[in-house]
Amino acid sequence: MTRYLLVFLVLLMPYPAFAEAPQINSGHLNKRAISGYDVISYWNDGKPMQGNADISTEYLGAIWLFDTEKNKAQFLEKPDYYIPQYGGYCAYAASRNAVADIDPSAWTIWNDRLYLNFSPYIKRKWEGDIDANIELADGFWPELLKNR
């Protein structure tokens, strides 16, 4: 089952074969980090909120959108704290040495870090053993972005 899931994830990757994936999952064309959602909303609102294109900043080659100016200011104070782990790519895929896009509604804050996943189903798999999955993903990251 896991093998088929990985094949499925790889097939859904929006990245050309053998091209290095960008450091931040930013949708290639519009460069919007985490599909244009306000990263601070996960922390402050406890749920993802769509960002506003008029309230944005560029960081690590991606455009980060925010719901409010206050959220933008909070992000700018310490962006490395707020950005999702593994560049906003699917954390479970990273734990399997793969790169996959995310569903902004499939998220977890664990030990003061934000993790995003491909889908609610994959999020449940991630949550099955978060610490072990983090250990695996940390071992692959960031090298897994090369030649993906």
JSON list of N, CA, C and O in Angstrom, two decimals, residues 98-120:
[
{"chain": "A", "resi": 98, "resn": "ALA", "atom": "N", "xyz": [10.60, 12.06, -0.69]},
{"chain": "A", "resi": 98, "resn": "ALA", "atom": "CA", "xyz": [9.88, 12.50, -1.87]},
{"chain": "A", "resi": 98, "resn": "ALA", "atom": "C", "xyz": [9.44, 13.94, -1.69]},
{"chain": "A", "resi": 98, "resn": "ALA", "atom": "O", "xyz": [9.44, 14.47, -0.58]},
{"chain": "A", "resi": 99, "resn": "VAL", "atom": "N", "xyz": [9.09, 14.57, -2.79]},
{"chain": "A", "resi": 99, "resn": "VAL", "atom": "CA", "xyz": [8.59, 15.94, -2.77]},
{"chain": "A", "resi": 99, "resn": "VAL", "atom": "C", "xyz": [7.16, 15.91, -3.29]},
{"chain": "A", "resi": 99, "resn": "VAL", "atom": "O", "xyz": [6.89, 15.33, -4.34]},
{"chain": "A", "resi": 100, "resn": "ALA", "atom": "N", "xyz": [6.24, 16.52, -2.55]},
{"chain": "A", "resi": 100, "resn": "ALA", "atom": "CA", "xyz": [4.84, 16.58, -2.99]},
{"chain": "A", "resi": 100, "resn": "ALA", "atom": "C", "xyz": [4.25, 17.91, -2.54]},
{"chain": "A", "resi": 100, "resn": "ALA", "atom": "O", "xyz": [4.70, 18.53, -1.58]},
{"chain": "A", "resi": 101, "resn": "ASP", "atom": "N", "xyz": [3.24, 18.33, -3.27]},
{"chain": "A", "resi": 101, "resn": "ASP", "atom": "CA", "xyz": [2.53, 19.57, -2.96]},
{"chain": "A", "resi": 101, "resn": "ASP", "atom": "C", "xyz": [1.70, 19.37, -1.69]},
{"chain": "A", "resi": 101, "resn": "ASP", "atom": "O", "xyz": [1.70, 18.29, -1.10]},
{"chain": "A", "resi": 102, "resn": "ILE", "atom": "N", "xyz": [0.99, 20.39, -1.28]},
{"chain": "A", "resi": 102, "resn": "ILE", "atom": "CA", "xyz": [0.22, 20.33, -0.03]},
{"chain": "A", "resi": 102, "resn": "ILE", "atom": "C", "xyz": [-1.21, 20.79, -0.23]},
{"chain": "A", "resi": 102, "resn": "ILE", "atom": "O", "xyz": [-1.54, 21.48, -1.19]},
{"chain": "A", "resi": 103, "resn": "ASP", "atom": "N", "xyz": [-2.04, 20.40, 0.71]},
{"chain": "A", "resi": 103, "resn": "ASP", "atom": "CA", "xyz": [-3.38, 20.93, 0.88]},
{"chain": "A", "resi": 103, "resn": "ASP", "atom": "C", "xyz": [-3.26, 21.82, 2.12]},
{"chain": "A", "resi": 103, "resn": "ASP", "atom": "O", "xyz": [-2.97, 21.32, 3.21]},
{"chain": "A", "resi": 104, "resn": "PRO", "atom": "N", "xyz": [-3.41, 23.15, 1.99]},
{"chain": "A", "resi": 104, "resn": "PRO", "atom": "CA", "xyz": [-3.22, 24.03, 3.14]},
{"chain": "A", "resi": 104, "resn": "PRO", "atom": "C", "xyz": [-4.08, 23.69, 4.36]},
{"chain": "A", "resi": 104, "resn": "PRO", "atom": "O", "xyz": [-3.77, 24.09, 5.47]},
{"chain": "A", "resi": 105, "resn": "SER", "atom": "N", "xyz": [-5.16, 22.93, 4.15]},
{"chain": "A", "resi": 105, "resn": "SER", "atom": "CA", "xyz": [-6.01, 22.57, 5.28]},
{"chain": "A", "resi": 105, "resn": "SER", "atom": "C", "xyz": [-5.51, 21.32, 6.01]},
{"chain": "A", "resi": 105, "resn": "SER", "atom": "O", "xyz": [-6.06, 20.95, 7.04]},
{"chain": "A", "resi": 106, "resn": "ALA", "atom": "N", "xyz": [-4.46, 20.67, 5.51]},
{"chain": "A", "resi": 106, "resn": "ALA", "atom": "CA", "xyz": [-3.89, 19.47, 6.14]},
{"chain": "A", "resi": 106, "resn": "ALA", "atom": "C", "xyz": [-2.60, 19.87, 6.85]},
{"chain": "A", "resi": 106, "resn": "ALA", "atom": "O", "xyz": [-1.52, 19.79, 6.28]},
{"chain": "A", "resi": 107, "resn": "TRP", "atom": "N", "xyz": [-2.73, 20.30, 8.08]},
{"chain": "A", "resi": 107, "resn": "TRP", "atom": "CA", "xyz": [-1.59, 20.88, 8.79]},
{"chain": "A", "resi": 107, "resn": "TRP", "atom": "C", "xyz": [-1.54, 20.41, 10.24]},
{"chain": "A", "resi": 107, "resn": "TRP", "atom": "O", "xyz": [-2.52, 19.97, 10.81]},
{"chain": "A", "resi": 108, "resn": "THR", "atom": "N", "xyz": [-0.34, 20.56, 10.83]},
{"chain": "A", "resi": 108, "resn": "THR", "atom": "CA", "xyz": [-0.11, 20.23, 12.23]},
{"chain": "A", "resi": 108, "resn": "THR", "atom": "C", "xyz": [0.95, 21.18, 12.77]},
{"chain": "A", "resi": 108, "resn": "THR", "atom": "O", "xyz": [1.95, 21.43, 12.09]},
{"chain": "A", "resi": 109, "resn": "ILE", "atom": "N", "xyz": [0.75, 21.71, 13.96]},
{"chain": "A", "resi": 109, "resn": "ILE", "atom": "CA", "xyz": [1.84, 22.39, 14.67]},
{"chain": "A", "resi": 109, "resn": "ILE", "atom": "C", "xyz": [2.30, 21.41, 15.73]},
{"chain": "A", "resi": 109, "resn": "ILE", "atom": "O", "xyz": [1.50, 20.96, 16.56]},
{"chain": "A", "resi": 110, "resn": "TRP", "atom": "N", "xyz": [3.58, 21.06, 15.68]},
{"chain": "A", "resi": 110, "resn": "TRP", "atom": "CA", "xyz": [4.15, 20.07, 16.59]},
{"chain": "A", "resi": 110, "resn": "TRP", "atom": "C", "xyz": [5.48, 20.61, 17.09]},
{"chain": "A", "resi": 110, "resn": "TRP", "atom": "O", "xyz": [6.34, 20.99, 16.30]},
{"chain": "A", "resi": 111, "resn": "ASN", "atom": "N", "xyz": [5.63, 20.66, 18.40]},
{"chain": "A", "resi": 111, "resn": "ASN", "atom": "CA", "xyz": [6.86, 21.20, 19.01]},
{"chain": "A", "resi": 111, "resn": "ASN", "atom": "C", "xyz": [7.24, 22.55, 18.42]},
{"chain": "A", "resi": 111, "resn": "ASN", "atom": "O", "xyz": [8.39, 22.80, 18.05]},
{"chain": "A", "resi": 112, "resn": "ASP", "atom": "N", "xyz": [6.24, 23.42, 18.31]},
{"chain": "A", "resi": 112, "resn": "ASP", "atom": "CA", "xyz": [6.44, 24.80, 17.84]},
{"chain": "A", "resi": 112, "resn": "ASP", "atom": "C", "xyz": [6.90, 24.90, 16.38]},
{"chain": "A", "resi": 112, "resn": "ASP", "atom": "O", "xyz": [7.54, 25.88, 16.00]},
{"chain": "A", "resi": 113, "resn": "ARG", "atom": "N", "xyz": [6.56, 23.92, 15.56]},
{"chain": "A", "resi": 113, "resn": "ARG", "atom": "CA", "xyz": [6.88, 23.95, 14.14]},
{"chain": "A", "resi": 113, "resn": "ARG", "atom": "C", "xyz": [5.63, 23.59, 13.35]},
{"chain": "A", "resi": 113, "resn": "ARG", "atom": "O", "xyz": [4.84, 22.74, 13.76]},
{"chain": "A", "resi": 114, "resn": "LEU", "atom": "N", "xyz": [5.49, 24.24, 12.19]},
{"chain": "A", "resi": 114, "resn": "LEU", "atom": "CA", "xyz": [4.35, 24.00, 11.32]},
{"chain": "A", "resi": 114, "resn": "LEU", "atom": "C", "xyz": [4.72, 22.97, 10.26]},
{"chain": "A", "resi": 114, "resn": "LEU", "atom": "O", "xyz": [5.74, 23.10, 9.59]},
{"chain": "A", "resi": 115, "resn": "TYR", "atom": "N", "xyz": [3.87, 21.95, 10.12]},
{"chain": "A", "resi": 115, "resn": "TYR", "atom": "CA", "xyz": [4.05, 20.90, 9.13]},
{"chain": "A", "resi": 115, "resn": "TYR", "atom": "C", "xyz": [2.79, 20.85, 8.27]},
{"chain": "A", "resi": 115, "resn": "TYR", "atom": "O", "xyz": [1.67, 20.86, 8.79]},
{"chain": "A", "resi": 116, "resn": "LEU", "atom": "N", "xyz": [2.98, 20.81, 6.95]},
{"chain": "A", "resi": 116, "resn": "LEU", "atom": "CA", "xyz": [1.87, 20.72, 6.01]},
{"chain": "A", "resi": 116, "resn": "LEU", "atom": "C", "xyz": [1.92, 19.37, 5.32]},
{"chain": "A", "resi": 116, "resn": "LEU", "atom": "O", "xyz": [2.99, 18.78, 5.17]},
{"chain": "A", "resi": 117, "resn": "ASN", "atom": "N", "xyz": [0.76, 18.91, 4.87]},
{"chain": "A", "resi": 117, "resn": "ASN", "atom": "CA", "xyz": [0.68, 17.62, 4.20]},
{"chain": "A", "resi": 117, "resn": "ASN", "atom": "C", "xyz": [-0.15, 17.68, 2.94]},
{"chain": "A", "resi": 117, "resn": "ASN", "atom": "O", "xyz": [-0.92, 18.63, 2.72]},
{"chain": "A", "resi": 118, "resn": "PHE", "atom": "N", "xyz": [-0.02, 16.65, 2.13]},
{"chain": "A", "resi": 118, "resn": "PHE", "atom": "CA", "xyz": [-0.66, 16.56, 0.82]},
{"chain": "A", "resi": 118, "resn": "PHE", "atom": "C", "xyz": [-2.18, 16.54, 0.91]},
{"chain": "A", "resi": 118, "resn": "PHE", "atom": "O", "xyz": [-2.86, 17.10, 0.06]},
{"chain": "A", "resi": 119, "resn": "SER", "atom": "N", "xyz": [-2.72, 15.89, 1.92]},
{"chain": "A", "resi": 119, "resn": "SER", "atom": "CA", "xyz": [-4.17, 15.74, 2.04]},
{"chain": "A", "resi": 119, "resn": "SER", "atom": "C", "xyz": [-4.51, 15.39, 3.49]},
{"chain": "A", "resi": 119, "resn": "SER", "atom": "O", "xyz": [-3.63, 15.00, 4.26]},
{"chain": "A", "resi": 120, "resn": "PRO", "atom": "N", "xyz": [-5.79, 15.46, 3.86]},
{"chain": "A", "resi": 120, "resn": "PRO", "atom": "CA", "xyz": [-6.18, 15.02, 5.21]},
{"chain": "A", "resi": 120, "resn": "PRO", "atom": "C", "xyz": [-5.82, 13.55, 5.46]},
{"chain": "A", "resi": 120, "resn": "PRO", "atom": "O", "xyz": [-5.41, 13.19, 6.56]}
]
